[in-house]
């Protein structure tokens, strides 16, 4: 299974973000992960469509935009216009998940759904055939630098079985505490896209780190 790495710019040096983007691109990153937080759904506030637009201008990589916001359907169009290639929303954050997924696809963007650690996989069972990506949170969302929750591995295994049974080409992404030291466990469980913030940007050699991460595939 080919491994894809999606460095989270939440851990990048924002005083030189353009250089950071070019550096991870040169190091072999596959996506750029952008964490959007509203201070309500998660206890932090980060960035909006304006920064996504700036990142789009600065990087050739697909933008993997993770909306950790309440009622994300309100902003799908704005983030799509800003240059998102993938928009992932939380199953816990919208009352009408199917409608939100359809709005993302109507905007010409790949659609993903994320599950928090305590959210059962049954939350995506009915919507799975409509998805391009499932994101398993292996930390509680809102802050970078947290430790990987080991019980996430069983969840990844179960979702991989669901995806295989569906016959659909759905990516299985994991976000939270991913580092060179533990990425193999998540890959063996069935994940194929890995979000890593401090696990990439907190190292001195991005190319060495991303190469080591991909070597487990």
mmCIF file with all atom_site columns, C-alpha atoms in Angstrom:
data_model
loop_
_atom_site.group_PDB
_atom_site.id
_atom_site.type_symbol
_atom_site.label_atom_id
_atom_site.label_alt_id
_atom_site.label_comp_id
_atom_site.label_asym_id
_atom_site.label_entity_id
_atom_site.label_seq_id
_atom_site.pdbx_PDB_ins_code
_atom_site.Cartn_x
_atom_site.Cartn_y
_atom_site.Cartn_z
_atom_site.occupancy
_atom_site.B_iso_or_equiv
_atom_site.pdbx_formal_charge
_atom_site.auth_seq_id
_atom_site.auth_comp_id
_atom_site.auth_asym_id
_atom_site.auth_atom_id
_atom_site.pdbx_PDB_model_num
ATOM 1   C CA . UNK A 1 1   ? 0.000   0.000  0.000  1.00 0.00 ? 1   UNK A CA 1
ATOM 2   C CA . UNK A 1 2   ? 1.474   3.332  -1.067 1.00 0.00 ? 2   UNK A CA 1
ATOM 3   C CA . UNK A 1 3   ? 1.935   5.777  1.779  1.00 0.00 ? 3   UNK A CA 1
ATOM 4   C CA . UNK A 1 4   ? 0.971   9.430  1.407  1.00 0.00 ? 4   UNK A CA 1
ATOM 5   C CA . UNK A 1 5   ? 2.193   12.117 3.803  1.00 0.00 ? 5   UNK A CA 1
ATOM 6   C CA . UNK A 1 6   ? 0.162   15.254 4.502  1.00 0.00 ? 6   UNK A CA 1
ATOM 7   C CA . UNK A 1 7   ? 2.221   17.655 6.666  1.00 0.00 ? 7   UNK A CA 1
ATOM 8   C CA . UNK A 1 8   ? 0.031   19.871 8.839  1.00 0.00 ? 8   UNK A CA 1
ATOM 9   C CA . UNK A 1 9   ? 1.019   23.515 8.540  1.00 0.00 ? 9   UNK A CA 1
ATOM 10  C CA . UNK A 1 10  ? -0.330  24.104 12.050 1.00 0.00 ? 10  UNK A CA 1
ATOM 11  C CA . UNK A 1 11  ? 3.176   23.133 13.188 1.00 0.00 ? 11  UNK A CA 1
ATOM 12  C CA . UNK A 1 12  ? 5.032   25.093 10.509 1.00 0.00 ? 12  UNK A CA 1
ATOM 13  C CA . UNK A 1 13  ? 6.877   28.371 11.101 1.00 0.00 ? 13  UNK A CA 1
ATOM 14  C CA . UNK A 1 14  ? 4.298   30.923 9.930  1.00 0.00 ? 14  UNK A CA 1
ATOM 15  C CA . UNK A 1 15  ? 6.932   33.667 9.730  1.00 0.00 ? 15  UNK A CA 1
ATOM 16  C CA . UNK A 1 16  ? 8.285   31.818 6.682  1.00 0.00 ? 16  UNK A CA 1
ATOM 17  C CA . UNK A 1 17  ? 5.314   29.741 5.578  1.00 0.00 ? 17  UNK A CA 1
ATOM 18  C CA . UNK A 1 18  ? 6.108   29.960 1.873  1.00 0.00 ? 18  UNK A CA 1
ATOM 19  C CA . UNK A 1 19  ? 9.572   28.514 2.477  1.00 0.00 ? 19  UNK A CA 1
ATOM 20  C CA . UNK A 1 20  ? 8.147   25.801 4.718  1.00 0.00 ? 20  UNK A CA 1
ATOM 21  C CA . UNK A 1 21  ? 5.676   24.762 2.010  1.00 0.00 ? 21  UNK A CA 1
ATOM 22  C CA . UNK A 1 22  ? 8.401   24.555 -0.613 1.00 0.00 ? 22  UNK A CA 1
ATOM 23  C CA . UNK A 1 23  ? 10.588  22.564 1.786  1.00 0.00 ? 23  UNK A CA 1
ATOM 24  C CA . UNK A 1 24  ? 8.030   19.825 2.493  1.00 0.00 ? 24  UNK A CA 1
ATOM 25  C CA . UNK A 1 25  ? 7.111   19.692 -1.183 1.00 0.00 ? 25  UNK A CA 1
ATOM 26  C CA . UNK A 1 26  ? 10.769  19.131 -2.076 1.00 0.00 ? 26  UNK A CA 1
ATOM 27  C CA . UNK A 1 27  ? 11.001  16.570 0.729  1.00 0.00 ? 27  UNK A CA 1
ATOM 28  C CA . UNK A 1 28  ? 8.335   14.368 -0.866 1.00 0.00 ? 28  UNK A CA 1
ATOM 29  C CA . UNK A 1 29  ? 5.062   15.392 0.784  1.00 0.00 ? 29  UNK A CA 1
ATOM 30  C CA . UNK A 1 30  ? 1.912   14.380 -1.108 1.00 0.00 ? 30  UNK A CA 1
ATOM 31  C CA . UNK A 1 31  ? -0.646  16.799 0.358  1.00 0.00 ? 31  UNK A CA 1
ATOM 32  C CA . UNK A 1 32  ? -0.618  19.945 2.455  1.00 0.00 ? 32  UNK A CA 1
ATOM 33  C CA . UNK A 1 33  ? -2.890  19.550 5.469  1.00 0.00 ? 33  UNK A CA 1
ATOM 34  C CA . UNK A 1 34  ? -4.656  22.693 6.655  1.00 0.00 ? 34  UNK A CA 1
ATOM 35  C CA . UNK A 1 35  ? -6.412  22.605 10.030 1.00 0.00 ? 35  UNK A CA 1
ATOM 36  C CA . UNK A 1 36  ? -9.293  25.070 10.243 1.00 0.00 ? 36  UNK A CA 1
ATOM 37  C CA . UNK A 1 37  ? -10.560 25.617 13.801 1.00 0.00 ? 37  UNK A CA 1
ATOM 38  C CA . UNK A 1 38  ? -13.317 27.931 15.006 1.00 0.00 ? 38  UNK A CA 1
ATOM 39  C CA . UNK A 1 39  ? -12.871 28.039 18.803 1.00 0.00 ? 39  UNK A CA 1
ATOM 40  C CA . UNK A 1 40  ? -16.285 26.412 19.249 1.00 0.00 ? 40  UNK A CA 1
ATOM 41  C CA . UNK A 1 41  ? -16.165 22.889 17.839 1.00 0.00 ? 41  UNK A CA 1
ATOM 42  C CA . UNK A 1 42  ? -12.577 22.695 19.103 1.00 0.00 ? 42  UNK A CA 1
ATOM 43  C CA . UNK A 1 43  ? -10.921 24.893 21.768 1.00 0.00 ? 43  UNK A CA 1
ATOM 44  C CA . UNK A 1 44  ? -8.662  26.792 19.401 1.00 0.00 ? 44  UNK A CA 1
ATOM 45  C CA . UNK A 1 45  ? -8.867  29.277 16.530 1.00 0.00 ? 45  UNK A CA 1
ATOM 46  C CA . UNK A 1 46  ? -6.620  28.994 13.501 1.00 0.00 ? 46  UNK A CA 1
ATOM 47  C CA . UNK A 1 47  ? -7.134  30.102 9.913  1.00 0.00 ? 47  UNK A CA 1
ATOM 48  C CA . UNK A 1 48  ? -9.746  30.751 7.255  1.00 0.00 ? 48  UNK A CA 1
ATOM 49  C CA . UNK A 1 49  ? -10.176 30.777 3.461  1.00 0.00 ? 49  UNK A CA 1
ATOM 50  C CA . UNK A 1 50  ? -7.770  33.708 2.998  1.00 0.00 ? 50  UNK A CA 1
ATOM 51  C CA . UNK A 1 51  ? -4.822  31.615 4.237  1.00 0.00 ? 51  UNK A CA 1
ATOM 52  C CA . UNK A 1 52  ? -5.953  28.608 2.178  1.00 0.00 ? 52  UNK A CA 1
ATOM 53  C CA . UNK A 1 53  ? -5.886  30.846 -0.888 1.00 0.00 ? 53  UNK A CA 1
ATOM 54  C CA . UNK A 1 54  ? -2.359  32.006 -0.015 1.00 0.00 ? 54  UNK A CA 1
ATOM 55  C CA . UNK A 1 55  ? -1.165  28.425 0.480  1.00 0.00 ? 55  UNK A CA 1
ATOM 56  C CA . UNK A 1 56  ? -2.664  27.504 -2.894 1.00 0.00 ? 56  UNK A CA 1
ATOM 57  C CA . UNK A 1 57  ? -0.556  30.187 -4.545 1.00 0.00 ? 57  UNK A CA 1
ATOM 58  C CA . UNK A 1 58  ? 2.584   29.031 -2.748 1.00 0.00 ? 58  UNK A CA 1
ATOM 59  C CA . UNK A 1 59  ? 2.346   25.260 -3.239 1.00 0.00 ? 59  UNK A CA 1
ATOM 60  C CA . UNK A 1 60  ? 1.741   22.892 -6.137 1.00 0.00 ? 60  UNK A CA 1
ATOM 61  C CA . UNK A 1 61  ? 0.536   20.128 -3.823 1.00 0.00 ? 61  UNK A CA 1
ATOM 62  C CA . UNK A 1 62  ? -3.159  19.271 -3.320 1.00 0.00 ? 62  UNK A CA 1
ATOM 63  C CA . UNK A 1 63  ? -4.638  21.042 -0.305 1.00 0.00 ? 63  UNK A CA 1
ATOM 64  C CA . UNK A 1 64  ? -6.112  18.676 2.279  1.00 0.00 ? 64  UNK A CA 1
ATOM 65  C CA . UNK A 1 65  ? -8.414  21.026 4.210  1.00 0.00 ? 65  UNK A CA 1
ATOM 66  C CA . UNK A 1 66  ? -9.777  19.760 7.529  1.00 0.00 ? 66  UNK A CA 1
ATOM 67  C CA . UNK A 1 67  ? -12.736 21.777 8.815  1.00 0.00 ? 67  UNK A CA 1
ATOM 68  C CA . UNK A 1 68  ? -12.847 21.423 12.599 1.00 0.00 ? 68  UNK A CA 1
ATOM 69  C CA . UNK A 1 69  ? -15.763 23.835 12.782 1.00 0.00 ? 69  UNK A CA 1
ATOM 70  C CA . UNK A 1 70  ? -19.406 23.726 13.733 1.00 0.00 ? 70  UNK A CA 1
ATOM 71  C CA . UNK A 1 71  ? -21.960 23.652 10.902 1.00 0.00 ? 71  UNK A CA 1
ATOM 72  C CA . UNK A 1 72  ? -19.241 23.377 8.218  1.00 0.00 ? 72  UNK A CA 1
ATOM 73  C CA . UNK A 1 73  ? -21.838 23.508 5.457  1.00 0.00 ? 73  UNK A CA 1
ATOM 74  C CA . UNK A 1 74  ? -21.859 27.299 5.922  1.00 0.00 ? 74  UNK A CA 1
ATOM 75  C CA . UNK A 1 75  ? -18.328 27.597 4.547  1.00 0.00 ? 75  UNK A CA 1
ATOM 76  C CA . UNK A 1 76  ? -17.940 24.799 1.997  1.00 0.00 ? 76  UNK A CA 1
ATOM 77  C CA . UNK A 1 77  ? -18.275 27.142 -0.970 1.00 0.00 ? 77  UNK A CA 1
ATOM 78  C CA . UNK A 1 78  ? -15.726 29.619 0.414  1.00 0.00 ? 78  UNK A CA 1
ATOM 79  C CA . UNK A 1 79  ? -13.100 26.970 1.096  1.00 0.00 ? 79  UNK A CA 1
ATOM 80  C CA . UNK A 1 80  ? -13.690 25.371 -2.290 1.00 0.00 ? 80  UNK A CA 1
ATOM 81  C CA . UNK A 1 81  ? -13.204 28.707 -4.043 1.00 0.00 ? 81  UNK A CA 1
ATOM 82  C CA . UNK A 1 82  ? -10.044 29.303 -1.997 1.00 0.00 ? 82  UNK A CA 1
ATOM 83  C CA . UNK A 1 83  ? -8.418  26.287 -3.645 1.00 0.00 ? 83  UNK A CA 1
ATOM 84  C CA . UNK A 1 84  ? -9.163  23.230 -1.484 1.00 0.00 ? 84  UNK A CA 1
ATOM 85  C CA . UNK A 1 85  ? -8.692  19.903 -3.250 1.00 0.00 ? 85  UNK A CA 1
ATOM 86  C CA . UNK A 1 86  ? -10.105 17.862 -0.383 1.00 0.00 ? 86  UNK A CA 1
ATOM 87  C CA . UNK A 1 87  ? -12.551 19.170 2.218  1.00 0.00 ? 87  UNK A CA 1
ATOM 88  C CA . UNK A 1 88  ? -13.069 17.003 5.285  1.00 0.00 ? 88  UNK A CA 1
ATOM 89  C CA . UNK A 1 89  ? -15.842 17.732 7.772  1.00 0.00 ? 89  UNK A CA 1
ATOM 90  C CA . UNK A 1 90  ? -16.594 16.120 11.119 1.00 0.00 ? 90  UNK A CA 1
ATOM 91  C CA . UNK A 1 91  ? -19.523 13.741 11.421 1.00 0.00 ? 91  UNK A CA 1
ATOM 92  C CA . UNK A 1 92  ? -20.163 15.306 14.847 1.00 0.00 ? 92  UNK A CA 1
ATOM 93  C CA . UNK A 1 93  ? -20.311 18.872 13.494 1.00 0.00 ? 93  UNK A CA 1
ATOM 94  C CA . UNK A 1 94  ? -23.197 18.834 11.037 1.00 0.00 ? 94  UNK A CA 1
ATOM 95  C CA . UNK A 1 95  ? -26.814 17.757 11.369 1.00 0.00 ? 95  UNK A CA 1
ATOM 96  C CA . UNK A 1 96  ? -27.124 16.852 7.713  1.00 0.00 ? 96  UNK A CA 1
ATOM 97  C CA . UNK A 1 97  ? -23.942 14.993 6.810  1.00 0.00 ? 97  UNK A CA 1
ATOM 98  C CA . UNK A 1 98  ? -25.196 13.691 3.471  1.00 0.00 ? 98  UNK A CA 1
ATOM 99  C CA . UNK A 1 99  ? -26.213 17.172 2.353  1.00 0.00 ? 99  UNK A CA 1
ATOM 100 C CA . UNK A 1 100 ? -22.850 18.600 3.403  1.00 0.00 ? 100 UNK A CA 1
ATOM 101 C CA . UNK A 1 101 ? -20.974 15.899 1.460  1.00 0.00 ? 101 UNK A CA 1
ATOM 102 C CA . UNK A 1 102 ? -23.107 16.597 -1.599 1.00 0.00 ? 102 UNK A CA 1
ATOM 103 C CA . UNK A 1 103 ? -22.357 20.327 -1.306 1.00 0.00 ? 103 UNK A CA 1
ATOM 104 C CA . UNK A 1 104 ? -18.612 19.597 -1.235 1.00 0.00 ? 104 UNK A CA 1
ATOM 105 C CA . UNK A 1 105 ? -18.866 17.447 -4.349 1.00 0.00 ? 105 UNK A CA 1
ATOM 106 C CA . UNK A 1 106 ? -21.050 19.980 -6.125 1.00 0.00 ? 106 UNK A CA 1
ATOM 107 C CA . UNK A 1 107 ? -18.241 22.495 -5.536 1.00 0.00 ? 107 UNK A CA 1
ATOM 108 C CA . UNK A 1 108 ? -15.898 20.198 -7.465 1.00 0.00 ? 108 UNK A CA 1
ATOM 109 C CA . UNK A 1 109 ? -13.883 19.098 -4.429 1.00 0.00 ? 109 UNK A CA 1
ATOM 110 C CA . UNK A 1 110 ? -13.122 15.642 -3.022 1.00 0.00 ? 110 UNK A CA 1
ATOM 111 C CA . UNK A 1 111 ? -15.152 14.946 0.134  1.00 0.00 ? 111 UNK A CA 1
ATOM 112 C CA . UNK A 1 112 ? -14.019 13.476 3.431  1.00 0.00 ? 112 UNK A CA 1
ATOM 113 C CA . UNK A 1 113 ? -15.540 12.777 6.840  1.00 0.00 ? 113 UNK A CA 1
ATOM 114 C CA . UNK A 1 114 ? -13.608 12.767 10.103 1.00 0.00 ? 114 UNK A CA 1
ATOM 115 C CA . UNK A 1 115 ? -14.388 10.853 13.296 1.00 0.00 ? 115 UNK A CA 1
ATOM 116 C CA . UNK A 1 116 ? -13.255 11.940 16.759 1.00 0.00 ? 116 UNK A CA 1
ATOM 117 C CA . UNK A 1 117 ? -11.765 9.274  19.072 1.00 0.00 ? 117 UNK A CA 1
ATOM 118 C CA . UNK A 1 118 ? -15.054 8.559  20.878 1.00 0.00 ? 118 UNK A CA 1
ATOM 119 C CA . UNK A 1 119 ? -17.234 8.584  17.739 1.00 0.00 ? 119 UNK A CA 1
ATOM 120 C CA . UNK A 1 120 ? -18.264 5.100  16.536 1.00 0.00 ? 120 UNK A CA 1
ATOM 121 C CA . UNK A 1 121 ? -17.637 4.089  12.939 1.00 0.00 ? 121 UNK A CA 1
ATOM 122 C CA . UNK A 1 122 ? -21.378 3.553  12.507 1.00 0.00 ? 122 UNK A CA 1
ATOM 123 C CA . UNK A 1 123 ? -21.571 7.338  12.018 1.00 0.00 ? 123 UNK A CA 1
ATOM 124 C CA . UNK A 1 124 ? -20.192 6.904  8.484  1.00 0.00 ? 124 UNK A CA 1
ATOM 125 C CA . UNK A 1 125 ? -21.688 3.534  7.558  1.00 0.00 ? 125 UNK A CA 1
ATOM 126 C CA . UNK A 1 126 ? -24.547 4.947  5.481  1.00 0.00 ? 126 UNK A CA 1
ATOM 127 C CA . UNK A 1 127 ? -22.503 7.711  3.849  1.00 0.00 ? 127 UNK A CA 1
ATOM 128 C CA . UNK A 1 128 ? -19.349 5.689  3.089  1.00 0.00 ? 128 UNK A CA 1
ATOM 129 C CA . UNK A 1 129 ? -20.058 5.040  -0.627 1.00 0.00 ? 129 UNK A CA 1
ATOM 130 C CA . UNK A 1 130 ? -20.275 8.818  -1.190 1.00 0.00 ? 130 UNK A CA 1
ATOM 131 C CA . UNK A 1 131 ? -16.859 9.554  0.330  1.00 0.00 ? 131 UNK A CA 1
ATOM 132 C CA . UNK A 1 132 ? -13.409 10.017 -1.152 1.00 0.00 ? 132 UNK A CA 1
ATOM 133 C CA . UNK A 1 133 ? -11.656 9.964  2.236  1.00 0.00 ? 133 UNK A CA 1
ATOM 134 C CA . UNK A 1 134 ? -12.235 8.934  5.849  1.00 0.00 ? 134 UNK A CA 1
ATOM 135 C CA . UNK A 1 135 ? -10.147 10.647 8.519  1.00 0.00 ? 135 UNK A CA 1
ATOM 136 C CA . UNK A 1 136 ? -9.612  8.933  11.870 1.00 0.00 ? 136 UNK A CA 1
ATOM 137 C CA . UNK A 1 137 ? -8.616  11.328 14.644 1.00 0.00 ? 137 UNK A CA 1
ATOM 138 C CA . UNK A 1 138 ? -6.001  9.599  16.777 1.00 0.00 ? 138 UNK A CA 1
ATOM 139 C CA . UNK A 1 139 ? -5.965  12.517 19.239 1.00 0.00 ? 139 UNK A CA 1
ATOM 140 C CA . UNK A 1 140 ? -8.733  14.764 20.507 1.00 0.00 ? 140 UNK A CA 1
ATOM 141 C CA . UNK A 1 141 ? -8.833  17.612 17.980 1.00 0.00 ? 141 UNK A CA 1
ATOM 142 C CA . UNK A 1 142 ? -7.814  21.164 18.726 1.00 0.00 ? 142 UNK A CA 1
ATOM 143 C CA . UNK A 1 143 ? -4.101  21.209 19.486 1.00 0.00 ? 143 UNK A CA 1
ATOM 144 C CA . UNK A 1 144 ? -0.930  19.963 17.830 1.00 0.00 ? 144 UNK A CA 1
ATOM 145 C CA . UNK A 1 145 ? 1.743   17.911 19.604 1.00 0.00 ? 145 UNK A CA 1
ATOM 146 C CA . UNK A 1 146 ? -0.550  15.391 21.346 1.00 0.00 ? 146 UNK A CA 1
ATOM 147 C CA . UNK A 1 147 ? 0.286   11.713 21.795 1.00 0.00 ? 147 UNK A CA 1
ATOM 148 C CA . UNK A 1 148 ? -1.240  9.037  19.571 1.00 0.00 ? 148 UNK A CA 1
ATOM 149 C CA . UNK A 1 149 ? -4.239  7.231  21.090 1.00 0.00 ? 149 UNK A CA 1
ATOM 150 C CA . UNK A 1 150 ? -3.387  3.536  20.720 1.00 0.00 ? 150 UNK A CA 1
ATOM 151 C CA . UNK A 1 151 ? -7.028  2.393  20.578 1.00 0.00 ? 151 UNK A CA 1
ATOM 152 C CA . UNK A 1 152 ? -7.294  4.209  17.241 1.00 0.00 ? 152 UNK A CA 1
ATOM 153 C CA . UNK A 1 153 ? -5.549  1.264  15.594 1.00 0.00 ? 153 UNK A CA 1
ATOM 154 C CA . UNK A 1 154 ? -8.560  -1.021 16.062 1.00 0.00 ? 154 UNK A CA 1
ATOM 155 C CA . UNK A 1 155 ? -10.797 1.674  14.618 1.00 0.00 ? 155 UNK A CA 1
ATOM 156 C CA . UNK A 1 156 ? -8.544  2.023  11.571 1.00 0.00 ? 156 UNK A CA 1
ATOM 157 C CA . UNK A 1 157 ? -8.637  -1.758 11.058 1.00 0.00 ? 157 UNK A CA 1
ATOM 158 C CA . UNK A 1 158 ? -12.441 -1.822 11.157 1.00 0.00 ? 158 UNK A CA 1
ATOM 159 C CA . UNK A 1 159 ? -12.805 1.096  8.767  1.00 0.00 ? 159 UNK A CA 1
ATOM 160 C CA . UNK A 1 160 ? -10.313 -0.472 6.347  1.00 0.00 ? 160 UNK A CA 1
ATOM 161 C CA . UNK A 1 161 ? -12.507 -3.578 6.260  1.00 0.00 ? 161 UNK A CA 1
ATOM 162 C CA . UNK A 1 162 ? -15.557 -1.411 5.558  1.00 0.00 ? 162 UNK A CA 1
ATOM 163 C CA . UNK A 1 163 ? -13.766 0.372  2.721  1.00 0.00 ? 163 UNK A CA 1
ATOM 164 C CA . UNK A 1 164 ? -12.544 -2.907 1.198  1.00 0.00 ? 164 UNK A CA 1
ATOM 165 C CA . UNK A 1 165 ? -16.061 -4.347 1.361  1.00 0.00 ? 165 UNK A CA 1
ATOM 166 C CA . UNK A 1 166 ? -17.453 -1.245 -0.361 1.00 0.00 ? 166 UNK A CA 1
ATOM 167 C CA . UNK A 1 167 ? -15.220 -1.744 -3.378 1.00 0.00 ? 167 UNK A CA 1
ATOM 168 C CA . UNK A 1 168 ? -14.668 2.034  -3.515 1.00 0.00 ? 168 UNK A CA 1
ATOM 169 C CA . UNK A 1 169 ? -11.333 3.837  -3.886 1.00 0.00 ? 169 UNK A CA 1
ATOM 170 C CA . UNK A 1 170 ? -11.580 5.653  -0.548 1.00 0.00 ? 170 UNK A CA 1
ATOM 171 C CA . UNK A 1 171 ? -8.458  6.926  1.185  1.00 0.00 ? 171 UNK A CA 1
ATOM 172 C CA . UNK A 1 172 ? -8.085  6.216  4.897  1.00 0.00 ? 172 UNK A CA 1
ATOM 173 C CA . UNK A 1 173 ? -6.285  9.043  6.663  1.00 0.00 ? 173 UNK A CA 1
ATOM 174 C CA . UNK A 1 174 ? -5.114  9.261  10.265 1.00 0.00 ? 174 UNK A CA 1
ATOM 175 C CA . UNK A 1 175 ? -4.379  12.500 12.124 1.00 0.00 ? 175 UNK A CA 1
ATOM 176 C CA . UNK A 1 176 ? -2.788  12.928 15.537 1.00 0.00 ? 176 UNK A CA 1
ATOM 177 C CA . UNK A 1 177 ? 0.551   12.063 17.068 1.00 0.00 ? 177 UNK A CA 1
ATOM 178 C CA . UNK A 1 178 ? 1.956   10.491 13.890 1.00 0.00 ? 178 UNK A CA 1
ATOM 179 C CA . UNK A 1 179 ? 5.743   10.209 13.903 1.00 0.00 ? 179 UNK A CA 1
ATOM 180 C CA . UNK A 1 180 ? 8.402   8.026  12.313 1.00 0.00 ? 180 UNK A CA 1
ATOM 181 C CA . UNK A 1 181 ? 8.346   5.848  15.434 1.00 0.00 ? 181 UNK A CA 1
ATOM 182 C CA . UNK A 1 182 ? 4.657   4.875  15.208 1.00 0.00 ? 182 UNK A CA 1
ATOM 183 C CA . UNK A 1 183 ? 3.565   5.318  11.594 1.00 0.00 ? 183 UNK A CA 1
ATOM 184 C CA . UNK A 1 184 ? 4.137   1.627  10.785 1.00 0.00 ? 184 UNK A CA 1
ATOM 185 C CA . UNK A 1 185 ? 1.520   0.560  13.331 1.00 0.00 ? 185 UNK A CA 1
ATOM 186 C CA . UNK A 1 186 ? -1.110  2.774  11.705 1.00 0.00 ? 186 UNK A CA 1
ATOM 187 C CA . UNK A 1 187 ? -0.067  1.669  8.207  1.00 0.00 ? 187 UNK A CA 1
ATOM 188 C CA . UNK A 1 188 ? -0.290  -1.990 9.203  1.00 0.00 ? 188 UNK A CA 1
ATOM 189 C CA . UNK A 1 189 ? -3.786  -1.300 10.558 1.00 0.00 ? 189 UNK A CA 1
ATOM 190 C CA . UNK A 1 190 ? -4.833  -0.057 7.111  1.00 0.00 ? 190 UNK A CA 1
ATOM 191 C CA . UNK A 1 191 ? -4.271  3.705  6.925  1.00 0.00 ? 191 UNK A CA 1
ATOM 192 C CA . UNK A 1 192 ? -2.685  5.050  3.741  1.00 0.00 ? 192 UNK A CA 1
ATOM 193 C CA . UNK A 1 193 ? -2.630  8.837  4.276  1.00 0.00 ? 193 UNK A CA 1
ATOM 194 C CA . UNK A 1 194 ? -0.862  10.286 7.306  1.00 0.00 ? 194 UNK A CA 1
ATOM 195 C CA . UNK A 1 195 ? -1.194  13.778 8.734  1.00 0.00 ? 195 UNK A CA 1
ATOM 196 C CA . UNK A 1 196 ? 1.853   14.849 10.685 1.00 0.00 ? 196 UNK A CA 1
ATOM 197 C CA . UNK A 1 197 ? 2.512   18.279 12.131 1.00 0.00 ? 197 UNK A CA 1
ATOM 198 C CA . UNK A 1 198 ? 5.295   18.339 14.695 1.00 0.00 ? 198 UNK A CA 1
ATOM 199 C CA . UNK A 1 199 ? 6.288   14.859 13.473 1.00 0.00 ? 199 UNK A CA 1
ATOM 200 C CA . UNK A 1 200 ? 7.529   16.559 10.292 1.00 0.00 ? 200 UNK A CA 1
ATOM 201 C CA . UNK A 1 201 ? 7.989   20.253 11.043 1.00 0.00 ? 201 UNK A CA 1
ATOM 202 C CA . UNK A 1 202 ? 9.526   19.513 14.439 1.00 0.00 ? 202 UNK A CA 1
ATOM 203 C CA . UNK A 1 203 ? 12.396  17.604 12.858 1.00 0.00 ? 203 UNK A CA 1
ATOM 204 C CA . UNK A 1 204 ? 15.570  19.064 11.437 1.00 0.00 ? 204 UNK A CA 1
ATOM 205 C CA . UNK A 1 205 ? 15.458  17.231 8.114  1.00 0.00 ? 205 UNK A CA 1
ATOM 206 C CA . UNK A 1 206 ? 12.045  17.098 6.417  1.00 0.00 ? 206 UNK A CA 1
ATOM 207 C CA . UNK A 1 207 ? 13.259  14.908 3.551  1.00 0.00 ? 207 UNK A CA 1
ATOM 208 C CA . UNK A 1 208 ? 14.821  12.343 5.866  1.00 0.00 ? 208 UNK A CA 1
ATOM 209 C CA . UNK A 1 209 ? 11.650  12.262 7.979  1.00 0.00 ? 209 UNK A CA 1
ATOM 210 C CA . UNK A 1 210 ? 9.182   11.919 5.101  1.00 0.00 ? 210 UNK A CA 1
ATOM 211 C CA . UNK A 1 211 ? 11.373  9.329  3.369  1.00 0.00 ? 211 UNK A CA 1
ATOM 212 C CA . UNK A 1 212 ? 11.462  7.275  6.572  1.00 0.00 ? 212 UNK A CA 1
ATOM 213 C CA . UNK A 1 213 ? 7.686   7.565  6.951  1.00 0.00 ? 213 UNK A CA 1
ATOM 214 C CA . UNK A 1 214 ? 7.060   6.361  3.397  1.00 0.00 ? 214 UNK A CA 1
ATOM 215 C CA . UNK A 1 215 ? 9.474   3.460  3.816  1.00 0.00 ? 215 UNK A CA 1
ATOM 216 C CA . UNK A 1 216 ? 6.958   1.614  6.005  1.00 0.00 ? 216 UNK A CA 1
ATOM 217 C CA . UNK A 1 217 ? 4.543   1.179  3.086  1.00 0.00 ? 217 UNK A CA 1
#
